[in-house]
């Protein structure tokens, strides 16, 4: 369990280390730098970072394929965990030394950062910093996609794409907790075995995304005695898109929150391949959706982050629903950010990748 550190008197300026990219477009431009950090402004706190969550979106941001990416120089990273080191003016409810989860609109790949105090949450009792840093983006994404948008509830039949990934695992936990009936899709036999074993799933409801996908989805539905899915949660937007959409039940909702299929590997984007992929992307006809009574929704968590006043309640609801500690797939020292990004780009990871700002003891 994480204790509270005694307050310390700090110099006015902090020199921090950060992974900074001068201009998005290539992962090779991401460099480790030392730079001054000003004191926290009004309403902000300064956090000394212990662990950083690595996200798929970090790769897209560095490659320049993520629309929310800042123009010019920026530090990637959407989440981290650490201790409050300094309080800015008008910050209430927090103390120096508090252990916190931080959701940030970029800027997380660093040893220290200043953040709006409204984007902090206390670390649940007993969690390590790695687990805390792994939580906010993926858990909030799973909660927002499944509940406010997908309207999943007890008894709903829900298809989760990439179910062994970070968002996918959170979604599976949330659905088990809700008493819904999840069907998982994964990219390989190895992930399938891992997921069945980890979550104690019925093997008929864990399907591999290969040539037998359509057959596997039908068999999973038949095993549940259902004719279609009430919700589909998808961030692949690939070959399985149409198959899943066609298996939505009336009033079913398809929730799309990413396009991993557009990830081609490599240090810079291959625009020719991307253009080809874009032209051949699966598309829907809204007119055909009317007689079928099916819905389609899409979202980006950055939008929710920008609704700063809604964020505390959203995070509270997420923490109430998804209580499992995140599964950490691998941890990397701060200097090995490039290796962590290459791993996430490979698509072979399970659970969450963490970049450690410092060496941690076993309990954080
Ligand atoms: N809209 C939002 O606000 C939001 C927020 C968070 C995450 N996301 C998106 O959600 C997706 C999952 O995020 P995550 O954090 O759960 O990541 P993750 O743990 O790395 O999982 C991503 C999974 O995508 C699948 N995948 C399919 N095609 C791929 C390809 N060409 N290259 C690499 N992986 C591929 C892989 O699983 P399988 O092969 O088993 O399918 C991979 O494990 C990402 O696309 C991310 O950008 C969106």
PDB file of N, CA, C and O in Angstrom, residues 56 58 75 143 164 178 185 236 244 269 271 277-278 293 298 318 329:
ATOM      1  N   UNK A  56      -1.633   2.836 -27.214  1.00  0.00           N
ATOM      2  CA  UNK A  56      -1.636   2.789 -28.667  1.00  0.00           C
ATOM      3  C   UNK A  56      -1.647   4.203 -29.247  1.00  0.00           C
ATOM      4  O   UNK A  56      -0.981   4.509 -30.227  1.00  0.00           O
ATOM      5  N   UNK A  58      -0.283   6.768 -28.201  1.00  0.00           N
ATOM      6  CA  UNK A  58       1.027   7.427 -28.152  1.00  0.00           C
ATOM      7  C   UNK A  58       1.764   7.219 -29.480  1.00  0.00           C
ATOM      8  O   UNK A  58       2.447   8.120 -29.980  1.00  0.00           O
ATOM      9  N   UNK A  75       5.220  16.483 -25.600  1.00  0.00           N
ATOM     10  CA  UNK A  75       5.602  15.287 -24.855  1.00  0.00           C
ATOM     11  C   UNK A  75       4.404  14.338 -24.921  1.00  0.00           C
ATOM     12  O   UNK A  75       3.304  14.715 -24.516  1.00  0.00           O
ATOM     13  N   UNK A 143     -15.458   1.779 -19.828  1.00  0.00           N
ATOM     14  CA  UNK A 143     -16.698   2.214 -19.163  1.00  0.00           C
ATOM     15  C   UNK A 143     -17.530   3.100 -20.093  1.00  0.00           C
ATOM     16  O   UNK A 143     -18.735   2.880 -20.277  1.00  0.00           O
ATOM     17  N   UNK A 164      -8.061  -9.283 -25.324  1.00  0.00           N
ATOM     18  CA  UNK A 164      -6.890  -9.513 -24.463  1.00  0.00           C
ATOM     19  C   UNK A 164      -6.033  -8.260 -24.326  1.00  0.00           C
ATOM     20  O   UNK A 164      -5.028  -8.257 -23.615  1.00  0.00           O
ATOM     21  N   UNK A 178     -21.183  -6.638 -14.511  1.00  0.00           N
ATOM     22  CA  UNK A 178     -22.568  -6.225 -14.805  1.00  0.00           C
ATOM     23  C   UNK A 178     -23.530  -7.409 -14.901  1.00  0.00           C
ATOM     24  O   UNK A 178     -24.741  -7.232 -14.857  1.00  0.00           O
ATOM     25  N   UNK A 185     -13.238 -11.482 -28.974  1.00  0.00           N
ATOM     26  CA  UNK A 185     -12.499 -11.768 -30.201  1.00  0.00           C
ATOM     27  C   UNK A 185     -11.045 -11.369 -29.974  1.00  0.00           C
ATOM     28  O   UNK A 185     -10.772 -10.297 -29.417  1.00  0.00           O
ATOM     29  N   UNK A 236     -10.661  -2.077 -33.808  1.00  0.00           N
ATOM     30  CA  UNK A 236      -9.813  -2.616 -34.890  1.00  0.00           C
ATOM     31  C   UNK A 236     -10.246  -2.013 -36.232  1.00  0.00           C
ATOM     32  O   UNK A 236      -9.424  -1.574 -37.026  1.00  0.00           O
ATOM     33  N   UNK A 244     -19.364  -8.228 -37.726  1.00  0.00           N
ATOM     34  CA  UNK A 244     -19.931  -7.930 -36.415  1.00  0.00           C
ATOM     35  C   UNK A 244     -21.162  -7.046 -36.573  1.00  0.00           C
ATOM     36  O   UNK A 244     -22.188  -7.267 -35.924  1.00  0.00           O
ATOM     37  N   UNK A 269       4.898   6.654 -40.898  1.00  0.00           N
ATOM     38  CA  UNK A 269       3.726   6.149 -41.618  1.00  0.00           C
ATOM     39  C   UNK A 269       4.024   5.891 -43.097  1.00  0.00           C
ATOM     40  O   UNK A 269       4.777   6.650 -43.707  1.00  0.00           O
ATOM     41  N   UNK A 271       2.364   6.323 -46.236  1.00  0.00           N
ATOM     42  CA  UNK A 271       1.139   7.016 -46.659  1.00  0.00           C
ATOM     43  C   UNK A 271       0.463   6.328 -47.846  1.00  0.00           C
ATOM     44  O   UNK A 271      -0.752   6.405 -47.992  1.00  0.00           O
ATOM     45  N   UNK A 277      -5.519   1.610 -47.790  1.00  0.00           N
ATOM     46  CA  UNK A 277      -6.344   1.071 -46.700  1.00  0.00           C
ATOM     47  C   UNK A 277      -7.588   1.956 -46.493  1.00  0.00           C
ATOM     48  O   UNK A 277      -8.707   1.467 -46.321  1.00  0.00           O
ATOM     49  N   UNK A 278      -7.365   3.252 -46.523  1.00  0.00           N
ATOM     50  CA  UNK A 278      -8.458   4.207 -46.290  1.00  0.00           C
ATOM     51  C   UNK A 278      -9.535   4.060 -47.378  1.00  0.00           C
ATOM     52  O   UNK A 278     -10.736   4.029 -47.088  1.00  0.00           O
ATOM     53  N   UNK A 293     -33.038  -1.278 -37.503  1.00  0.00           N
ATOM     54  CA  UNK A 293     -33.048  -0.806 -36.097  1.00  0.00           C
ATOM     55  C   UNK A 293     -31.699  -0.988 -35.420  1.00  0.00           C
ATOM     56  O   UNK A 293     -31.621  -1.497 -34.310  1.00  0.00           O
ATOM     57  N   UNK A 298     -19.398   6.478 -32.291  1.00  0.00           N
ATOM     58  CA  UNK A 298     -17.938   6.495 -32.283  1.00  0.00           C
ATOM     59  C   UNK A 298     -17.482   7.566 -31.303  1.00  0.00           C
ATOM     60  O   UNK A 298     -18.201   8.536 -31.073  1.00  0.00           O
ATOM     61  N   UNK A 318     -16.350   4.731 -13.134  1.00  0.00           N
ATOM     62  CA  UNK A 318     -15.442   3.709 -13.676  1.00  0.00           C
ATOM     63  C   UNK A 318     -14.808   2.910 -12.541  1.00  0.00           C
ATOM     64  O   UNK A 318     -14.771   1.680 -12.574  1.00  0.00           O
ATOM     65  N   UNK A 329       1.286  -6.171 -18.517  1.00  0.00           N
ATOM     66  CA  UNK A 329       1.921  -7.128 -19.435  1.00  0.00           C
ATOM     67  C   UNK A 329       3.427  -7.042 -19.363  1.00  0.00           C
ATOM     68  O   UNK A 329       4.123  -8.052 -19.388  1.00  0.00           O
TER      69      UNK A 329
END
